[in-house]
């Protein structure tokens, strides 16, 4: 009984608001992994953060969204993408026919880099194995990298996001589609620019949905 209470508490912590019938193995692996994230001291970001932001969502998601690292609001509450960029991301997720609870939302680093700077190489090196372990447990059908920091740190690459967004990559044999970070759209001032990048991001999400449907025509 204690075990069941623990499991339900853990589901609540990771933001899942319904429980699926599923092999208990991945759930206990994710709980153990989350426990390790919540006590990590492998880089100096743990000293300046308020809360760890391990990631949250469905334990067997079709889509996993990966951002760069927690911002101010996320750091305050220990949850990913709950600030302004998160609100835009949620709208996109809803439009795709999903919700926060049916996808998984994570980040390259689990602690906020001070002043929202990009995570440094040593910080990514210390943290990336957590993301890899999450991907291995969650087995999403598609990974969506939000912005160049997420993409290039996941793939160990150096692509300009505007050149490769919407293209098909692969990580641990899972299709990866990069797109803009929602904050990039929010920082735009020009109306035409905003609708262009929103439209481009939406066309990237259509590719994600085509992959999930098993559409062979998605090109790399
Ligand atoms: N931006 C990110 O990259 N991740 C978050 O969790 C929030 C904002």
Short mmCIF file of N, CA and C and ligand atoms in Angstrom, two decimals, residues 53 66-71 74 79-83 85-86 105-107 146 181 183, ligand 1:
data_model
loop_
_atom_site.label_atom_id
_atom_site.label_comp_id
_atom_site.label_asym_id
_atom_site.label_seq_id
_atom_site.Cartn_x
_atom_site.Cartn_y
_atom_site.Cartn_z
N UNK A 53 14.82 21.31 -11.83
CA UNK A 53 13.67 21.16 -12.73
C UNK A 53 13.89 19.87 -13.54
N UNK A 66 12.29 19.11 -25.75
CA UNK A 66 13.51 19.40 -24.99
C UNK A 66 13.90 20.87 -25.16
N UNK A 67 13.96 21.57 -24.06
CA UNK A 67 14.40 22.97 -24.07
C UNK A 67 15.83 23.06 -23.61
N UNK A 68 16.32 24.29 -23.39
CA UNK A 68 17.73 24.41 -23.00
C UNK A 68 17.95 24.31 -21.50
N UNK A 69 17.15 24.98 -20.73
CA UNK A 69 17.32 24.94 -19.28
C UNK A 69 16.27 25.81 -18.63
N UNK A 70 16.02 25.61 -17.34
CA UNK A 70 14.98 26.38 -16.66
C UNK A 70 15.25 27.87 -16.67
N UNK A 71 14.18 28.66 -16.81
CA UNK A 71 14.27 30.11 -16.65
C UNK A 71 13.86 30.49 -15.23
N UNK A 74 10.53 28.83 -13.93
CA UNK A 74 10.72 27.38 -13.80
C UNK A 74 11.57 27.06 -12.57
N UNK A 79 9.33 23.45 -12.17
CA UNK A 79 8.61 22.83 -13.28
C UNK A 79 9.06 23.44 -14.61
N UNK A 80 9.17 22.63 -15.68
CA UNK A 80 9.66 23.16 -16.95
C UNK A 80 8.60 23.95 -17.71
N UNK A 81 9.04 24.95 -18.45
CA UNK A 81 8.18 25.68 -19.38
C UNK A 81 6.84 26.09 -18.76
N UNK A 82 6.90 26.84 -17.69
CA UNK A 82 5.64 27.36 -17.10
C UNK A 82 5.59 28.89 -17.15
N UNK A 83 6.63 29.52 -17.71
CA UNK A 83 6.62 30.98 -17.88
C UNK A 83 5.97 31.34 -19.22
N UNK A 85 7.24 31.61 -22.28
CA UNK A 85 7.58 30.69 -23.37
C UNK A 85 6.79 29.39 -23.22
N UNK A 86 6.59 28.98 -21.98
CA UNK A 86 5.83 27.76 -21.70
C UNK A 86 4.37 27.90 -22.11
N UNK A 105 7.99 17.03 -21.08
CA UNK A 105 8.74 18.28 -21.31
C UNK A 105 9.98 18.26 -20.43
N UNK A 106 11.14 18.36 -21.05
CA UNK A 106 12.39 18.35 -20.30
C UNK A 106 13.36 19.38 -20.83
N UNK A 107 14.55 19.36 -20.29
CA UNK A 107 15.57 20.34 -20.65
C UNK A 107 16.95 19.69 -20.73
N UNK A 146 13.79 22.31 -28.94
CA UNK A 146 13.33 23.69 -29.00
C UNK A 146 14.53 24.63 -29.01
N UNK A 181 12.86 27.89 -30.54
CA UNK A 181 12.49 27.98 -29.13
C UNK A 181 11.32 28.98 -29.06
N UNK A 183 10.60 31.16 -26.97
CA UNK A 183 11.05 32.49 -26.55
C UNK A 183 11.57 33.30 -27.74
N1 LIG B 1 13.12 27.79 -21.56
C1 LIG B 1 13.68 26.56 -21.60
O1 LIG B 1 14.52 26.28 -22.46
N2 LIG B 1 13.28 25.67 -20.70
C2 LIG B 1 12.36 25.92 -19.77
O2 LIG B 1 12.03 25.03 -18.98
C3 LIG B 1 11.79 27.21 -19.76
C4 LIG B 1 12.19 28.13 -20.65
#
